[in-house]
PDB file of C-alpha atoms in Angstrom:
ATOM      1  CA  MET X   1     -20.122  -0.581  13.168  1.00 49.00           C
ATOM      2  CA  ARG X   2     -17.612  -3.197  12.058  1.00 53.00           C
ATOM      3  CA  ARG X   3     -14.821  -4.870  13.994  1.00 53.00           C
ATOM      4  CA  PHE X   4     -11.398  -3.796  12.833  1.00 52.00           C
ATOM      5  CA  LEU X   5      -9.200  -6.775  11.924  1.00 55.00           C
ATOM      6  CA  GLY X   6      -6.107  -4.712  11.194  1.00 51.00           C
ATOM      7  CA  VAL X   7      -5.231  -4.073  14.848  1.00 48.00           C
ATOM      8  CA  THR X   8      -4.068  -7.692  15.149  1.00 46.00           C
ATOM      9  CA  LEU X   9      -1.681  -7.040  12.296  1.00 49.00           C
ATOM     10  CA  VAL X  10      -0.312  -3.850  13.858  1.00 50.00           C
ATOM     11  CA  SER X  11       0.442  -5.347  17.253  1.00 44.00           C
ATOM     12  CA  ALA X  12       1.733  -8.663  15.932  1.00 47.00           C
ATOM     13  CA  MET X  13       4.101  -7.123  13.409  1.00 50.00           C
ATOM     14  CA  ALA X  14       5.467  -4.781  16.039  1.00 50.00           C
ATOM     15  CA  LEU X  15       6.478  -7.836  18.105  1.00 47.00           C
ATOM     16  CA  VAL X  16       7.684  -5.923  21.185  1.00 32.00           C
ATOM     17  CA  LEU X  17       7.312  -2.166  21.485  1.00 31.00           C
ATOM     18  CA  SER X  18      10.222  -1.200  23.712  1.00 31.00           C
ATOM     19  CA  PRO X  19      12.994   1.370  23.347  1.00 29.00           C
ATOM     20  CA  ALA X  20      16.216   0.443  21.598  1.00 29.00           C
ATOM     21  CA  HIS X  21      19.310   1.179  23.646  1.00 29.00           C
ATOM     22  CA  ALA X  22      22.908   1.970  22.704  1.00 27.00           C
ATOM     23  CA  LEU X  23      24.378  -0.452  20.191  1.00 31.00           C
ATOM     24  CA  GLU X  24      27.692  -2.259  20.043  1.00 34.00           C
ATOM     25  CA  GLN X  25      30.444  -1.304  17.602  1.00 36.00           C
ATOM     26  CA  PRO X  26      29.031  -0.830  14.065  1.00 40.00           C
ATOM     27  CA  GLY X  27      31.802  -2.935  12.499  1.00 41.00           C
ATOM     28  CA  ARG X  28      30.844  -5.989  14.516  1.00 41.00           C
ATOM     29  CA  GLU X  29      27.104  -5.486  14.126  1.00 50.00           C
ATOM     30  CA  GLY X  30      27.082  -4.938  10.354  1.00 54.00           C
ATOM     31  CA  SER X  31      27.363  -8.606   9.432  1.00 82.00           C
ATOM     32  CA  ALA X  32      25.447  -9.668  12.547  1.00 84.00           C
ATOM     33  CA  VAL X  33      22.326  -7.751  11.528  1.00 88.00           C
ATOM     34  CA  GLU X  34      22.432  -9.328   8.060  1.00 91.00           C
ATOM     35  CA  ARG X  35      22.642 -12.807   9.546  1.00 91.00           C
ATOM     36  CA  PHE X  36      19.900 -12.002  12.028  1.00 93.00           C
ATOM     37  CA  SER X  37      17.565 -10.677   9.311  1.00 93.00           C
ATOM     38  CA  ASP X  38      17.972 -13.944   7.357  1.00 93.00           C
ATOM     39  CA  ARG X  39      17.275 -16.016  10.483  1.00 91.00           C
ATOM     40  CA  LEU X  40      14.255 -13.902  11.394  1.00 92.00           C
ATOM     41  CA  GLN X  41      12.773 -14.213   7.899  1.00 93.00           C
ATOM     42  CA  THR X  42      13.203 -17.994   8.003  1.00 91.00           C
ATOM     43  CA  ALA X  43      11.620 -18.192  11.446  1.00 89.00           C
ATOM     44  CA  LEU X  44       8.618 -16.049  10.533  1.00 90.00           C
ATOM     45  CA  ASN X  45       7.947 -18.125   7.415  1.00 91.00           C
ATOM     46  CA  SER X  46       8.436 -21.477   9.161  1.00 86.00           C
ATOM     47  CA  GLY X  47       5.120 -21.550  11.017  1.00 75.00           C
ATOM     48  CA  SER X  48       6.864 -23.097  14.030  1.00 77.00           C
ATOM     49  CA  SER X  49       5.694 -22.244  17.537  1.00 69.00           C
ATOM     50  CA  SER X  50       9.348 -22.298  18.629  1.00 81.00           C
ATOM     51  CA  ALA X  51      10.458 -19.844  15.942  1.00 80.00           C
ATOM     52  CA  PHE X  52      12.018 -17.426  18.422  1.00 84.00           C
ATOM     53  CA  ASP X  53      13.816 -19.948  20.652  1.00 86.00           C
ATOM     54  CA  THR X  54      17.219 -19.097  19.186  1.00 86.00           C
ATOM     55  CA  LEU X  55      16.417 -15.583  17.966  1.00 90.00           C
ATOM     56  CA  ALA X  56      15.395 -13.659  21.071  1.00 90.00           C
ATOM     57  CA  SER X  57      16.375 -13.420  24.709  1.00 90.00           C
ATOM     58  CA  ALA X  58      14.559 -15.623  27.222  1.00 89.00           C
ATOM     59  CA  GLU X  59      12.624 -12.590  28.440  1.00 88.00           C
ATOM     60  CA  LEU X  60      11.268 -11.764  24.972  1.00 87.00           C
ATOM     61  CA  GLN X  61      10.527 -15.272  23.675  1.00 87.00           C
ATOM     62  CA  PRO X  62       7.109 -15.786  25.373  1.00 88.00           C
ATOM     63  CA  VAL X  63       5.819 -12.373  24.266  1.00 85.00           C
ATOM     64  CA  LEU X  64       6.988 -12.810  20.691  1.00 85.00           C
ATOM     65  CA  ALA X  65       5.612 -16.345  20.419  1.00 85.00           C
ATOM     66  CA  GLN X  66       2.212 -15.331  21.799  1.00 84.00           C
ATOM     67  CA  ARG X  67       1.821 -12.401  19.430  1.00 83.00           C
ATOM     68  CA  LEU X  68       2.975 -14.377  16.418  1.00 85.00           C
ATOM     69  CA  GLU X  69       0.541 -17.192  17.225  1.00 85.00           C
ATOM     70  CA  ARG X  70      -2.344 -14.715  17.448  1.00 83.00           C
ATOM     71  CA  PHE X  71      -1.230 -13.197  14.164  1.00 84.00           C
ATOM     72  CA  ARG X  72      -1.229 -16.604  12.470  1.00 84.00           C
ATOM     73  CA  GLN X  73      -4.758 -17.293  13.662  1.00 83.00           C
ATOM     74  CA  ASP X  74      -5.990 -14.320  11.631  1.00 81.00           C
ATOM     75  CA  PHE X  75      -3.387 -14.355   8.859  1.00 84.00           C
ATOM     76  CA  PRO X  76      -2.394 -18.019   8.220  1.00 84.00           C
ATOM     77  CA  GLU X  77      -1.328 -17.620   4.577  1.00 84.00           C
ATOM     78  CA  VAL X  78       1.355 -14.949   4.424  1.00 90.00           C
ATOM     79  CA  THR X  79       4.948 -14.534   3.289  1.00 94.00           C
ATOM     80  CA  TRP X  80       7.460 -12.473   5.260  1.00 94.00           C
ATOM     81  CA  GLN X  81      10.452 -10.597   3.879  1.00 95.00           C
ATOM     82  CA  VAL X  82      13.076  -9.167   6.258  1.00 95.00           C
ATOM     83  CA  GLU X  83      16.020  -7.004   5.176  1.00 94.00           C
ATOM     84  CA  PRO X  84      18.567  -4.739   6.881  1.00 94.00           C
ATOM     85  CA  ALA X  85      17.713  -1.084   6.367  1.00 92.00           C
ATOM     86  CA  ALA X  86      19.609   2.192   6.697  1.00 91.00           C
ATOM     87  CA  PRO X  87      20.710   3.085  10.234  1.00 88.00           C
ATOM     88  CA  THR X  88      18.836   5.795  12.078  1.00 85.00           C
ATOM     89  CA  PRO X  89      20.411   9.282  12.311  1.00 85.00           C
ATOM     90  CA  ASP X  90      21.631   8.407  15.807  1.00 85.00           C
ATOM     91  CA  GLY X  91      23.341   5.258  14.530  1.00 85.00           C
ATOM     92  CA  ARG X  92      20.888   2.528  15.488  1.00 86.00           C
ATOM     93  CA  LEU X  93      20.596  -0.567  13.307  1.00 89.00           C
ATOM     94  CA  THR X  94      17.241  -1.151  11.630  1.00 93.00           C
ATOM     95  CA  LEU X  95      15.276  -3.876   9.858  1.00 95.00           C
ATOM     96  CA  SER X  96      12.611  -3.538   7.190  1.00 95.00           C
ATOM     97  CA  LEU X  97       9.792  -6.111   7.406  1.00 96.00           C
ATOM     98  CA  ARG X  98       7.189  -6.758   4.717  1.00 95.00           C
ATOM     99  CA  VAL X  99       4.346  -9.254   4.733  1.00 94.00           C
ATOM    100  CA  GLN X 100       1.947 -10.243   1.959  1.00 93.00           C
ATOM    101  CA  GLY X 101      -0.788 -12.821   1.748  1.00 91.00           C
ATOM    102  CA  ALA X 102      -4.455 -13.414   2.488  1.00 86.00           C
ATOM    103  CA  ALA X 103      -6.772 -13.381   5.487  1.00 79.00           C
ATOM    104  CA  GLU X 104     -10.412 -14.167   6.205  1.00 78.00           C
ATOM    105  CA  SER X 105     -12.790 -12.288   8.502  1.00 74.00           C
ATOM    106  CA  GLU X 106     -16.589 -12.172   8.742  1.00 74.00           C
ATOM    107  CA  GLY X 107     -16.957 -14.210   5.550  1.00 78.00           C
ATOM    108  CA  LEU X 108     -14.651 -11.990   3.493  1.00 77.00           C
ATOM    109  CA  THR X 109     -11.239 -12.836   2.033  1.00 83.00           C
ATOM    110  CA  TYR X 110      -8.707 -10.014   2.243  1.00 84.00           C
ATOM    111  CA  ALA X 111      -5.536  -9.355   0.253  1.00 88.00           C
ATOM    112  CA  LEU X 112      -2.881  -8.208   2.701  1.00 90.00           C
ATOM    113  CA  GLU X 113       0.066  -5.848   2.264  1.00 92.00           C
ATOM    114  CA  ALA X 114       1.981  -4.465   5.237  1.00 93.00           C
ATOM    115  CA  SER X 115       5.361  -3.074   6.142  1.00 94.00           C
ATOM    116  CA  GLU X 116       7.248  -1.785   9.135  1.00 94.00           C
ATOM    117  CA  GLN X 117      10.677  -0.613  10.169  1.00 93.00           C
ATOM    118  CA  ILE X 118      12.206  -1.368  13.561  1.00 93.00           C
ATOM    119  CA  ALA X 119      15.404  -0.361  15.339  1.00 92.00           C
ATOM    120  CA  ILE X 120      17.019  -3.333  17.038  1.00 91.00           C
ATOM    121  CA  ARG X 121      19.698  -4.234  19.561  1.00 89.00           C
ATOM    122  CA  LEU X 122      21.448  -7.589  19.307  1.00 89.00           C
ATOM    123  CA  GLN X 123      23.534  -9.330  21.923  1.00 89.00           C
ATOM    124  CA  ASP X 124      25.398 -12.521  20.987  1.00 88.00           C
ATOM    125  CA  GLY X 125      23.147 -12.874  17.944  1.00 87.00           C
ATOM    126  CA  GLU X 126      19.905 -12.572  19.936  1.00 89.00           C
ATOM    127  CA  LEU X 127      17.299  -9.824  19.854  1.00 91.00           C
ATOM    128  CA  VAL X 128      17.257  -8.109  23.242  1.00 90.00           C
ATOM    129  CA  ASP X 129      15.493  -4.843  22.405  1.00 89.00           C
ATOM    130  CA  GLN X 130      13.669  -3.025  19.618  1.00 85.00           C
ATOM    131  CA  GLU X 131      11.694   0.103  18.808  1.00 87.00           C
ATOM    132  CA  LEU X 132       8.965   0.419  16.202  1.00 87.00           C
ATOM    133  CA  LEU X 133       9.849   3.305  13.872  1.00 89.00           C
ATOM    134  CA  ALA X 134       7.211   3.053  11.141  1.00 90.00           C
ATOM    135  CA  GLN X 135       4.231   0.843  10.255  1.00 92.00           C
ATOM    136  CA  GLN X 136       1.545   0.683   7.580  1.00 93.00           C
ATOM    137  CA  SER X 137      -0.924  -2.013   6.538  1.00 92.00           C
ATOM    138  CA  LEU X 138      -3.593  -2.406   3.873  1.00 93.00           C
ATOM    139  CA  LEU X 139      -6.335  -5.071   3.694  1.00 91.00           C
ATOM    140  CA  ARG X 140      -8.644  -5.218   0.676  1.00 91.00           C
ATOM    141  CA  SER X 141     -11.498  -7.646   0.039  1.00 88.00           C
ATOM    142  CA  GLY X 142     -13.401  -8.503  -3.118  1.00 76.00           C
ATOM    143  CA  GLU X 143     -12.685 -10.366  -6.358  1.00 74.00           C
ATOM    144  CA  ARG X 144     -11.035  -7.224  -7.684  1.00 77.00           C
ATOM    145  CA  PRO X 145      -9.511  -5.410  -4.682  1.00 79.00           C
ATOM    146  CA  LEU X 146     -10.180  -1.689  -4.901  1.00 83.00           C
ATOM    147  CA  ALA X 147      -7.126   0.397  -5.847  1.00 87.00           C
ATOM    148  CA  VAL X 148      -6.566   2.981  -3.118  1.00 90.00           C
ATOM    149  CA  ASP X 149      -3.861   5.314  -1.824  1.00 92.00           C
ATOM    150  CA  VAL X 150      -3.230   5.711   1.909  1.00 93.00           C
ATOM    151  CA  VAL X 151      -2.134   9.328   2.304  1.00 94.00           C
ATOM    152  CA  ILE X 152      -1.040   9.853   5.909  1.00 95.00           C
ATOM    153  CA  PRO X 153       2.225  11.566   6.930  1.00 95.00           C
ATOM    154  CA  ASP X 154       5.035   9.612   8.576  1.00 92.00           C
ATOM    155  CA  VAL X 155       5.952  12.410  10.993  1.00 94.00           C
ATOM    156  CA  VAL X 156       4.011  15.415  12.349  1.00 95.00           C
ATOM    157  CA  LEU X 157       4.670  18.168  14.878  1.00 96.00           C
ATOM    158  CA  THR X 158       3.113  18.176  18.339  1.00 96.00           C
ATOM    159  CA  GLY X 159      -0.225  19.978  18.425  1.00 95.00           C
ATOM    160  CA  SER X 160      -0.482  20.300  14.639  1.00 96.00           C
ATOM    161  CA  ARG X 161      -3.448  19.418  12.470  1.00 97.00           C
ATOM    162  CA  TYR X 162      -2.908  17.049   9.570  1.00 97.00           C
ATOM    163  CA  ASP X 163      -4.910  15.023   7.039  1.00 96.00           C
ATOM    164  CA  VAL X 164      -5.715  11.304   7.126  1.00 96.00           C
ATOM    165  CA  ASP X 165      -6.946  10.278   3.659  1.00 94.00           C
ATOM    166  CA  LEU X 166      -7.904   6.967   2.056  1.00 93.00           C
ATOM    167  CA  ILE X 167      -8.265   7.871  -1.613  1.00 91.00           C
ATOM    168  CA  VAL X 168      -9.996   5.685  -4.202  1.00 89.00           C
ATOM    169  CA  GLU X 169      -7.879   5.830  -7.352  1.00 86.00           C
ATOM    170  CA  GLU X 170     -10.939   5.443  -9.598  1.00 82.00           C
ATOM    171  CA  PRO X 171     -13.833   7.306  -7.919  1.00 74.00           C
ATOM    172  CA  LEU X 172     -16.982   5.283  -7.349  1.00 75.00           C
ATOM    173  CA  ASP X 173     -19.199   8.132  -8.564  1.00 70.00           C
ATOM    174  CA  GLN X 174     -22.726   7.676  -7.195  1.00 75.00           C
ATOM    175  CA  ALA X 175     -22.051   4.392  -5.378  1.00 78.00           C
ATOM    176  CA  LEU X 176     -22.999   4.277  -1.693  1.00 81.00           C
ATOM    177  CA  VAL X 177     -19.794   4.221   0.365  1.00 86.00           C
ATOM    178  CA  ALA X 178     -19.340   4.192   4.135  1.00 91.00           C
ATOM    179  CA  GLY X 179     -16.156   4.884   6.037  1.00 92.00           C
ATOM    180  CA  GLY X 180     -14.705   5.517   9.464  1.00 93.00           C
ATOM    181  CA  LEU X 181     -11.544   6.418  11.356  1.00 93.00           C
ATOM    182  CA  ILE X 182     -10.320   5.715  14.895  1.00 93.00           C
ATOM    183  CA  ASP X 183      -7.148   6.389  16.862  1.00 92.00           C
ATOM    184  CA  LEU X 184      -5.952   3.043  18.265  1.00 89.00           C
ATOM    185  CA  THR X 185      -4.761   3.183  21.859  1.00 86.00           C
ATOM    186  CA  ASP X 186      -1.626   1.503  23.175  1.00 81.00           C
ATOM    187  CA  GLU X 187      -3.881  -0.775  25.255  1.00 80.00           C
ATOM    188  CA  GLN X 188      -5.786  -1.936  22.175  1.00 80.00           C
ATOM    189  CA  LEU X 189      -2.540  -2.627  20.317  1.00 79.00           C
ATOM    190  CA  THR X 190      -0.907  -4.480  23.207  1.00 72.00           C
ATOM    191  CA  ALA X 191      -4.003  -6.623  23.820  1.00 71.00           C
ATOM    192  CA  GLN X 192      -4.503  -7.194  20.052  1.00 69.00           C
ATOM    193  CA  MET X 193      -8.120  -6.133  20.443  1.00 71.00           C
ATOM    194  CA  ARG X 194     -10.545  -5.713  17.537  1.00 73.00           C
ATOM    195  CA  PRO X 195     -12.320  -2.427  18.287  1.00 75.00           C
ATOM    196  CA  ASN X 196     -15.618  -1.458  16.725  1.00 81.00           C
ATOM    197  CA  LEU X 197     -15.152   1.202  14.070  1.00 84.00           C
ATOM    198  CA  PRO X 198     -18.186   3.503  13.541  1.00 87.00           C
ATOM    199  CA  LEU X 199     -19.061   4.067   9.883  1.00 91.00           C
ATOM    200  CA  ALA X 200     -20.711   7.037   8.202  1.00 91.00           C
ATOM    201  CA  PRO X 201     -21.643   7.833   4.568  1.00 89.00           C
ATOM    202  CA  GLN X 202     -18.718   9.130   2.468  1.00 87.00           C
ATOM    203  CA  GLY X 203     -18.214  10.528  -0.996  1.00 78.00           C
ATOM    204  CA  GLY X 204     -17.250   8.150  -3.788  1.00 73.00           C
ATOM    205  CA  GLY X 205     -13.690   9.480  -3.819  1.00 85.00           C
ATOM    206  CA  GLY X 206     -12.749   7.966  -0.463  1.00 88.00           C
ATOM    207  CA  LEU X 207     -12.413   9.054   3.146  1.00 91.00           C
ATOM    208  CA  PHE X 208     -10.872  12.418   4.050  1.00 93.00           C
ATOM    209  CA  LYS X 209     -10.354  13.551   7.652  1.00 94.00           C
ATOM    210  CA  SER X 210      -8.441  16.311   9.429  1.00 95.00           C
ATOM    211  CA  VAL X 211      -7.038  15.215  12.802  1.00 96.00           C
ATOM    212  CA  GLN X 212      -5.127  16.719  15.727  1.00 95.00           C
ATOM    213  CA  ALA X 213      -1.692  15.605  16.913  1.00 95.00           C
ATOM    214  CA  PRO X 214      -1.196  15.339  20.688  1.00 94.00           C
ATOM    215  CA  GLN X 215       0.692  18.047  22.566  1.00 93.00           C
ATOM    216  CA  GLN X 216       3.392  15.629  23.701  1.00 93.00           C
ATOM    217  CA  PRO X 217       5.897  13.740  21.501  1.00 94.00           C
ATOM    218  CA  GLY X 218       5.112  10.086  20.863  1.00 91.00           C
ATOM    219  CA  SER X 219       3.002   8.410  18.203  1.00 92.00           C
ATOM    220  CA  GLN X 220      -0.535   7.896  16.929  1.00 94.00           C
ATOM    221  CA  THR X 221      -1.823   4.789  15.149  1.00 93.00           C
ATOM    222  CA  TRP X 222      -4.799   5.361  12.883  1.00 94.00           C
ATOM    223  CA  ALA X 223      -7.244   2.715  11.690  1.00 93.00           C
ATOM    224  CA  VAL X 224      -9.274   3.549   8.569  1.00 93.00           C
ATOM    225  CA  MET X 225     -12.090   1.560   6.955  1.00 92.00           C
ATOM    226  CA  LEU X 226     -13.995   2.052   3.709  1.00 91.00           C
ATOM    227  CA  VAL X 227     -16.970  -0.171   2.788  1.00 89.00           C
ATOM    228  CA  HIS X 228     -17.754  -0.013  -0.935  1.00 86.00           C
ATOM    229  CA  PRO X 229     -20.110  -1.941  -3.278  1.00 82.00           C
ATOM    230  CA  ASP X 230     -17.566  -4.671  -4.025  1.00 78.00           C
ATOM    231  CA  GLY X 231     -16.009  -5.172  -0.610  1.00 85.00           C
ATOM    232  CA  VAL X 232     -14.059  -3.575   2.232  1.00 89.00           C
ATOM    233  CA  VAL X 233     -10.772  -1.700   2.507  1.00 91.00           C
ATOM    234  CA  THR X 234      -9.024  -1.298   5.861  1.00 90.00           C
ATOM    235  CA  ALA X 235      -5.718   0.405   6.543  1.00 92.00           C
ATOM    236  CA  THR X 236      -3.527   1.333   9.483  1.00 92.00           C
ATOM    237  CA  LYS X 237      -0.684   3.817   9.759  1.00 94.00           C
ATOM    238  CA  ARG X 238       1.596   4.743  12.640  1.00 94.00           C
ATOM    239  CA  VAL X 239       2.478   8.457  12.761  1.00 95.00           C
ATOM    240  CA  ARG X 240       5.436   9.732  14.784  1.00 93.00           C
ATOM    241  CA  VAL X 241       4.737  12.915  16.728  1.00 95.00           C
ATOM    242  CA  VAL X 242       7.840  15.039  17.313  1.00 93.00           C
ATOM    243  CA  ASN X 243       8.524  18.239  19.205  1.00 90.00           C
ATOM    244  CA  SER X 244       8.969  21.360  17.132  1.00 70.00           C
ATOM    245  CA  ASN X 245      11.746  22.597  19.431  1.00 58.00           C
TER     246      ASN X 245
END
């Protein structure tokens, strides 16, 4: 088993997982969300412990600061990019966040790529609510990080079966490869825990699993790991589970 570093990334990037409520008039919020995205990007890249003092409501500031500090402990050398994104079908404003950089864990240096999309609600220029819509991360170690594709759907139907694949772009042929997959719980994400991920021998082409969606709408967050001759690849992906009705 190996401890899964990526869960810290998932929970820290998500900041606060709470529903987004009705928004103010789109005309007023259009420029406000652009200004807020610039301020948020500056704050995330500043490294300051008080980054959220003027960005979020008093209720959210302690939670955001704590999660960001934990994130920086594991990922101290990263660059954030924040941009306004297309509104949701029901009219909510959204932000697209991307982070790139490096991290170290258990003597290995990882190249980091991650992204997420959140729906937000602003009040007087402050973040008062948000909802995580999509998230994906990829960590790769080694002098030449292995080229892989994370093939996991964004949205699935309740009760359906679907594939979770981590595909090696150039198969490793006869090389000994081990891999594993776990479904991260909300408790693990909230607590920023590093769960143990059981590994088993895999084919040189990657890790391929068929999984079951829950019977109720919501989400699943998958953590995938592949240990290969030159290093380790870990990935996470949040999958929205929607009702077929």
